[in-house]
Coordinates of C-alpha atoms in Angstrom, one line a residue:
M1 CA 0.4 2.1 14.6
K2 CA -2.5 3.6 14.9
I3 CA -3.2 5.4 10.8
Q4 CA -7.2 6.1 9.5
T5 CA -6.6 3.1 5.7
L6 CA -5.1 0.5 5.1
I7 CA -5.1 -1.4 2.1
I8 CA -3.7 -4.7 1.4
G9 CA -2.8 -4.5 -2.2
A10 CA -0.1 -2.0 -4.4
G11 CA -2.0 -2.9 -7.2
A12 CA -3.8 -0.8 -9.9
A13 CA -6.5 -0.8 -7.8
G14 CA -4.7 -0.3 -4.4
M15 CA -3.0 2.4 -6.1
M16 CA -5.4 4.3 -7.4
C17 CA -7.3 4.6 -4.0
A18 CA -4.3 5.0 -2.0
A19 CA -3.9 8.9 -4.5
H20 CA -6.9 9.2 -3.2
A21 CA -8.2 8.1 0.6
G22 CA -8.1 11.1 1.7
D23 CA -4.7 11.9 4.8
C24 CA -2.5 8.8 7.0
V25 CA -3.4 6.5 4.1
L26 CA -1.1 2.3 4.2
I27 CA -0.5 0.7 1.1
V28 CA 1.3 -2.7 1.8
D29 CA 1.8 -5.2 -0.3
H30 CA 4.1 -8.7 -0.5
A31 CA 5.9 -8.2 -4.2
K32 CA 9.3 -5.4 -4.3
A33 CA 7.6 -4.0 -6.2
P34 CA 4.1 -2.0 -7.1
G35 CA 1.8 -2.9 -9.9
E36 CA 3.6 -5.8 -11.3
K37 CA 0.3 -6.8 -12.9
I38 CA 0.6 -3.5 -14.6
R39 CA 4.5 -4.0 -16.0
I40 CA 3.8 -7.5 -17.6
S41 CA 0.6 -6.0 -18.8
G42 CA -0.2 -5.3 -22.7
G43 CA 3.7 -7.3 -23.5
G44 CA 5.2 -4.1 -21.5
R45 CA 2.7 -1.7 -22.8
C46 CA 0.3 -2.0 -20.6
N47 CA -3.6 -1.7 -22.0
F48 CA -4.4 0.7 -19.7
T49 CA -8.4 1.4 -20.5
N50 CA -10.0 1.6 -24.0
L51 CA -12.2 3.9 -25.4
Y52 CA -15.7 1.9 -25.1
A53 CA -15.9 0.4 -21.8
S54 CA -19.4 0.6 -20.7
P55 CA -20.8 -1.9 -18.7
G56 CA -22.0 -4.6 -20.7
N57 CA -18.0 -5.0 -21.4
F58 CA -18.2 -6.4 -17.8
L59 CA -19.8 -9.8 -16.5
S60 CA -20.7 -10.1 -13.4
R61 CA -23.8 -12.0 -10.3
N62 CA -25.4 -8.7 -10.9
K63 CA -24.9 -6.9 -14.1
H64 CA -25.9 -3.3 -12.5
F65 CA -23.4 -3.0 -9.8
C66 CA -20.5 -1.9 -11.8
K67 CA -22.3 0.8 -14.0
S68 CA -22.4 3.9 -10.3
A69 CA -18.1 3.3 -10.6
L70 CA -18.2 3.3 -14.1
K71 CA -20.1 6.6 -15.0
R72 CA -18.7 8.8 -12.1
Y73 CA -15.1 7.8 -13.2
T74 CA -14.7 7.1 -16.8
Q75 CA -12.0 5.6 -19.5
W76 CA -12.1 10.1 -20.4
V77 CA -11.3 11.3 -16.6
F78 CA -8.5 8.4 -16.6
I79 CA -6.4 9.3 -20.1
D80 CA -6.8 13.2 -18.8
L81 CA -4.9 11.5 -16.1
V82 CA -2.3 9.5 -18.0
D83 CA -2.1 13.4 -21.1
Q84 CA -0.9 15.1 -17.5
H85 CA 1.4 13.5 -16.7
R86 CA 3.2 14.0 -20.2
I87 CA 3.1 10.3 -20.8
P88 CA 2.1 9.2 -24.6
W89 CA -0.1 6.8 -25.8
H90 CA -1.8 5.6 -29.0
E91 CA -4.7 2.8 -29.7
K92 CA -3.8 -0.7 -30.5
T93 CA -7.0 -1.7 -32.2
L94 CA -10.7 -1.8 -31.2
G95 CA -10.3 1.2 -28.7
Q96 CA -7.3 0.0 -27.2
L97 CA -4.3 2.4 -24.8
F98 CA -1.6 1.9 -24.7
C99 CA 2.3 3.8 -23.5
D100 CA 4.1 4.5 -26.2
T101 CA 6.9 3.6 -24.0
S102 CA 6.5 1.5 -20.8
A103 CA 3.8 0.5 -18.5
K104 CA 6.6 1.8 -16.2
D105 CA 5.0 5.2 -17.2
I106 CA 1.8 4.2 -15.7
I107 CA 3.3 2.5 -12.2
A108 CA 5.5 5.7 -11.5
M109 CA 2.2 8.3 -11.9
L110 CA 0.2 6.0 -9.4
R111 CA 3.7 6.1 -7.5
A112 CA 3.7 10.2 -8.2
E113 CA -0.2 11.0 -6.8
M114 CA 0.0 8.4 -4.2
D115 CA 2.9 10.5 -3.3
K116 CA 0.9 14.0 -3.0
V117 CA -1.1 13.1 -0.5
G118 CA 1.5 11.4 1.9
A119 CA 0.0 7.8 1.4
Q120 CA 2.8 5.3 2.7
L121 CA 3.6 2.0 0.7
W122 CA 5.6 -0.3 2.3
L123 CA 6.2 -3.6 -0.2
Q124 CA 8.1 -7.3 1.1
T125 CA 5.2 -7.0 3.3
E126 CA 3.7 -10.1 4.7
V127 CA -0.3 -9.0 6.4
G128 CA -1.4 -11.5 9.1
E129 CA -4.8 -11.6 11.8
I130 CA -6.9 -9.2 10.9
S131 CA -10.4 -8.4 13.7
H132 CA -12.3 -5.7 13.9
D133 CA -13.7 -4.3 17.6
G134 CA -16.9 -2.4 15.7
S135 CA -15.3 1.1 15.2
Q136 CA -11.6 0.2 14.2
F137 CA -9.5 -2.5 12.8
R138 CA -6.3 -4.5 13.6
I139 CA -3.8 -5.9 11.4
T140 CA -0.9 -7.8 12.0
L141 CA 1.7 -7.0 9.5
T142 CA 5.4 -8.4 9.5
K143 CA 7.3 -6.4 7.6
D144 CA 11.9 -7.0 7.9
G145 CA 12.1 -9.7 9.7
K146 CA 9.6 -7.6 12.5
T147 CA 6.4 -8.2 13.6
R148 CA 3.6 -5.3 14.6
T149 CA -0.1 -4.5 15.2
V150 CA -1.6 -1.7 12.6
T151 CA -4.9 -0.1 13.4
A152 CA -7.3 1.3 11.5
R153 CA -10.7 2.7 11.0
N154 CA -10.5 1.1 7.2
L155 CA -9.9 -1.6 5.6
V156 CA -9.6 -1.9 2.2
V157 CA -8.6 -5.6 -0.1
A158 CA -7.6 -4.7 -3.4
C159 CA -5.8 -8.0 -3.6
G160 CA -7.1 -9.1 -7.1
G161 CA -8.0 -13.2 -7.9
K162 CA -6.5 -16.1 -8.0
S163 CA -4.3 -15.4 -12.1
I164 CA -0.9 -15.4 -12.7
P165 CA 0.2 -17.3 -9.4
K166 CA 3.8 -17.0 -10.1
M167 CA 3.5 -13.3 -9.7
G168 CA 2.5 -14.4 -6.0
A169 CA -1.2 -13.8 -7.1
T170 CA -3.6 -16.2 -4.0
G171 CA -6.6 -16.0 -2.0
L172 CA -6.4 -13.9 0.6
G173 CA -8.6 -11.3 -0.5
Y174 CA -11.7 -14.5 -0.8
D175 CA -10.0 -15.5 2.3
I176 CA -11.6 -12.9 4.8
A177 CA -14.5 -12.2 3.2
K178 CA -15.1 -15.6 4.2
Q179 CA -14.2 -13.8 7.3
F180 CA -16.4 -11.5 7.5
G181 CA -19.1 -13.4 6.9
L182 CA -19.7 -12.0 2.4
P183 CA -19.9 -14.3 0.7
L184 CA -18.6 -15.8 -2.0
V185 CA -19.4 -15.5 -6.4
T186 CA -17.1 -18.9 -7.2
P187 CA -14.4 -17.9 -8.2
R188 CA -13.2 -19.4 -12.0
P189 CA -9.0 -19.2 -14.6
A190 CA -10.8 -15.9 -17.1
L191 CA -9.5 -15.5 -20.5
V192 CA -7.2 -17.7 -20.3
P193 CA -6.3 -20.6 -23.4
L194 CA -9.0 -23.3 -23.9
T195 CA -7.3 -27.2 -23.8
F196 CA -8.2 -30.4 -26.2
P197 CA -7.5 -33.4 -25.7
D198 CA -5.2 -35.6 -26.9
D199 CA -3.2 -32.3 -27.9
Q200 CA -5.7 -32.6 -31.1
F201 CA -4.0 -29.2 -32.2
K202 CA -0.3 -29.8 -31.2
H203 CA -0.3 -30.0 -36.2
L204 CA -1.5 -26.7 -35.8
A205 CA 0.7 -24.8 -33.3
G206 CA 1.5 -20.8 -34.2
V207 CA -1.1 -20.7 -37.6
S208 CA -3.2 -17.8 -36.1
V209 CA -6.8 -17.2 -38.1
P210 CA -9.5 -14.4 -38.0
T211 CA -13.0 -15.7 -36.2
R212 CA -15.4 -15.7 -35.6
V213 CA -15.7 -17.5 -31.1
S214 CA -18.6 -18.0 -29.7
A215 CA -19.5 -20.8 -26.2
N216 CA -23.0 -19.6 -24.8
G217 CA -24.3 -17.1 -27.1
T218 CA -21.6 -14.5 -26.8
S219 CA -19.8 -14.1 -29.6
F220 CA -16.3 -12.2 -30.2
D221 CA -15.0 -11.6 -33.6
E222 CA -10.7 -11.6 -33.6
A223 CA -8.0 -14.2 -34.2
L224 CA -8.2 -17.7 -32.5
L225 CA -4.7 -19.5 -32.7
F226 CA -3.8 -22.7 -32.5
T227 CA -1.3 -24.0 -29.2
H228 CA 0.3 -27.3 -28.2
R229 CA -2.4 -28.2 -26.1
G230 CA -5.6 -25.9 -27.5
L231 CA -6.6 -22.9 -28.5
S232 CA -5.5 -19.2 -27.0
G233 CA -5.8 -16.0 -30.0
P234 CA -8.6 -13.0 -28.2
A235 CA -10.9 -14.9 -29.2
I236 CA -10.7 -17.6 -27.6
L237 CA -8.9 -16.0 -24.9
Q238 CA -12.8 -13.3 -25.0
A239 CA -15.1 -16.6 -24.6
S240 CA -13.5 -18.3 -22.2
S241 CA -15.2 -16.0 -20.0
Y242 CA -18.3 -17.5 -20.7
W243 CA -17.2 -20.5 -21.7
R244 CA -18.3 -24.0 -18.7
E245 CA -16.7 -26.9 -18.9
G246 CA -18.6 -29.3 -21.1
D247 CA -20.1 -26.9 -23.4
A248 CA -18.7 -26.1 -26.8
I249 CA -17.8 -22.9 -28.9
S250 CA -18.0 -22.5 -32.0
V251 CA -16.2 -21.7 -33.9
H252 CA -16.0 -19.0 -38.2
L253 CA -13.8 -19.1 -39.8
A254 CA -13.3 -16.3 -42.1
P255 CA -16.3 -14.3 -40.9
E256 CA -15.2 -11.2 -42.3
I257 CA -16.4 -12.6 -45.9
D258 CA -18.7 -14.4 -48.1
L259 CA -17.4 -17.7 -48.1
M260 CA -20.1 -19.2 -49.9
T261 CA -20.2 -16.1 -52.7
A262 CA -16.5 -16.5 -53.3
L263 CA -16.1 -20.2 -53.2
Q264 CA -18.5 -20.1 -56.5
K265 CA -17.1 -17.1 -58.2
D266 CA -14.2 -19.7 -57.7
R267 CA -16.0 -23.2 -59.6
Q268 CA -16.5 -20.0 -62.8
T269 CA -12.7 -18.8 -63.3
D270 CA -10.9 -21.7 -61.8
G271 CA -13.1 -24.2 -61.8
R272 CA -9.1 -27.2 -62.6
K273 CA -8.4 -25.7 -59.5
A274 CA -8.2 -28.5 -56.9
L275 CA -11.0 -27.3 -53.9
T276 CA -7.9 -27.6 -51.1
T277 CA -6.0 -24.7 -53.3
R278 CA -8.9 -22.4 -53.4
L279 CA -10.4 -22.7 -49.9
S280 CA -6.7 -22.0 -48.8
Q281 CA -6.6 -18.4 -50.8
Y282 CA -9.0 -17.8 -47.1
L283 CA -7.9 -19.9 -44.7
P284 CA -4.3 -21.0 -43.5
A285 CA -3.1 -24.3 -45.7
R286 CA -2.2 -26.1 -42.5
L287 CA -5.5 -25.7 -41.1
V288 CA -6.7 -26.7 -44.8
D289 CA -4.7 -30.0 -44.9
H290 CA -6.2 -30.9 -40.9
L291 CA -9.9 -30.6 -42.1
T292 CA -9.3 -32.0 -45.4
E293 CA -10.3 -35.7 -43.9
E294 CA -13.2 -34.2 -41.2
L295 CA -14.8 -32.4 -43.6
A296 CA -13.8 -34.5 -47.4
L297 CA -12.8 -32.1 -48.4
A298 CA -11.3 -33.4 -52.7
G299 CA -11.4 -32.8 -55.9
T300 CA -11.6 -30.1 -58.4
I301 CA -13.2 -26.1 -56.8
G302 CA -15.7 -27.1 -61.2
D303 CA -17.3 -30.9 -59.3
Q304 CA -18.6 -29.0 -56.0
S305 CA -22.0 -28.4 -56.7
D306 CA -24.2 -26.0 -54.2
A307 CA -25.0 -28.0 -52.1
A308 CA -21.7 -29.2 -51.6
L309 CA -20.2 -25.7 -51.5
H310 CA -23.2 -25.1 -48.9
T311 CA -22.1 -27.5 -46.9
I312 CA -18.1 -26.8 -46.7
C313 CA -19.5 -23.4 -45.7
N314 CA -21.8 -24.7 -43.1
A315 CA -18.9 -26.4 -42.0
L316 CA -16.0 -24.7 -41.7
Q317 CA -18.8 -21.3 -40.8
N318 CA -20.7 -23.5 -37.7
W319 CA -16.9 -25.6 -36.6
E320 CA -18.5 -26.9 -32.8
L321 CA -15.2 -28.0 -30.6
R322 CA -15.8 -28.9 -27.4
P323 CA -12.3 -28.4 -24.8
G324 CA -12.0 -31.1 -21.4
G325 CA -10.7 -27.5 -20.2
S326 CA -8.1 -24.5 -20.2
E327 CA -4.7 -23.5 -18.8
G328 CA -6.3 -22.3 -15.2
Y329 CA -4.7 -20.0 -12.8
R330 CA -1.6 -19.8 -14.3
T331 CA -2.1 -18.5 -17.4
A332 CA -5.9 -16.9 -17.1
E333 CA -4.5 -12.6 -17.5
V334 CA -7.8 -12.5 -14.5
T335 CA -10.1 -14.7 -12.1
L336 CA -14.4 -14.2 -12.5
G337 CA -16.5 -14.0 -10.2
G338 CA -14.9 -12.9 -5.6
V339 CA -16.3 -11.5 -3.9
D340 CA -20.4 -11.3 -3.5
T341 CA -21.5 -7.7 -5.6
D342 CA -24.8 -8.6 -2.9
S343 CA -23.1 -7.4 0.3
L344 CA -21.1 -4.2 -1.1
S345 CA -22.4 -0.7 -2.0
S346 CA -22.1 0.8 -5.9
Q347 CA -21.4 3.4 -4.8
T348 CA -18.7 3.6 -2.5
M349 CA -17.4 -0.6 -2.5
M350 CA -17.7 -0.3 1.4
A351 CA -19.6 -4.1 2.4
K352 CA -23.0 -3.3 3.6
D353 CA -23.0 -4.8 6.9
V354 CA -19.0 -3.5 7.8
P355 CA -18.8 -0.4 7.8
G356 CA -15.1 0.8 7.0
L357 CA -14.5 -2.5 5.3
Y358 CA -13.6 -2.5 1.4
F359 CA -13.2 -4.8 -1.5
I360 CA -12.4 -3.5 -5.1
G361 CA -10.4 -4.2 -8.2
E362 CA -9.8 -7.8 -9.4
C363 CA -11.2 -9.6 -5.8
V364 CA -15.1 -8.6 -6.8
D365 CA -17.4 -10.9 -9.0
V366 CA -17.3 -8.1 -11.7
T367 CA -14.4 -9.2 -15.2
G368 CA -14.4 -7.0 -17.6
W369 CA -13.6 -7.8 -21.9
L370 CA -10.3 -7.8 -22.9
G371 CA -8.6 -4.8 -24.1
G372 CA -7.9 -3.0 -21.6
Y373 CA -11.9 -3.3 -19.2
N374 CA -10.1 -4.4 -16.4
F375 CA -8.1 -1.8 -15.7
Q376 CA -10.6 0.5 -16.0
W377 CA -13.1 -1.7 -13.4
A378 CA -9.8 -1.1 -11.1
W379 CA -9.0 2.7 -11.7
S380 CA -13.3 2.9 -11.2
S381 CA -13.4 0.9 -8.0
G382 CA -10.1 2.5 -6.4
W383 CA -11.4 5.3 -6.9
A384 CA -15.0 5.4 -5.9
A385 CA -13.4 3.3 -2.9
G386 CA -11.4 6.3 -2.3
Q387 CA -14.3 9.2 -2.7
A388 CA -15.6 7.2 -0.4
I389 CA -13.3 7.0 2.7
R390 CA -12.9 10.4 2.2
F391 CA -16.1 11.8 2.3
R392 CA -16.5 8.8 5.4
Q393 CA -13.2 10.4 7.1
A394 CA -14.4 14.1 6.8
A395 CA -17.9 13.3 8.0

């Protein structure tokens, strides 16, 4: 079977590429349905992009690599596509856009765009041997118990990273990169809950609190959630992408208020109240109970000098914690690292030394923040590769 383009991976980036890569495109996936990560994302509503998406919201060894694709295919272009398909959406918080009804609307939209250009989709298809003779690729595919060889001028690797293996995530994309001599930035789980020794926060499981969490100089003001194994919530997931094993994180509790001024006022108006009672007006009572011994929170608010209040506030606003690890790929929303961008063209996503070989989406060393940024990278990188393939076809 001879085609122009074979795309491995029917996720967000792969389907986007298929819709723009011109004629004679085949996209394959080992799953039973396309877009499985899209389907489960955002609680089934798909946080499909972010109003504030820009290169500064992405991590990569080369911070400039993502600029070209993001500038040429912006969130506004994708929002326009969503509107064209009459998919209702809303902004939740911090520029995060979600479908009003179901993430399946985004999958249906991508399928419709693929159908417009006649792209074929083979599901429950396994990829075997891949070779390249300098002008075309030969790929062995097995579907319905039958093995066949496909030849293609272009091969697009869009099979994601290692996150959420229960959904079938593997390191196939990295294996293909290695086969063709492309280096990797060591992959690691990102946007992932952090764990602590001895389940030290188990008794606080379910408690959520506004925070500013900092890891290696980068901070996020969002909610923190205590779990049976450690810490989660948006602030922790964001910080996890910057955290490294052995490092500490800093937690600033109640960043939205001037806690020192609030407690000084309480000292004047409610001096007989217990210090812990007053703190419980600003922090969850269970958390205050947890901190009572650690911070020696005793006596009434009226008993506290300015120096004592300063010490307490400093401890609450610079709470240093040292995670033992993370939940790993099992619950990580994305994979950090991947195919080294130095080996790819930022304009086309094509490997510099292997004509016709493209890497897009999560398998590339470009990782977005929580909040729709990784989907925007999928749309932008998929579009960039698709446009390049179409141009290459016409040349």
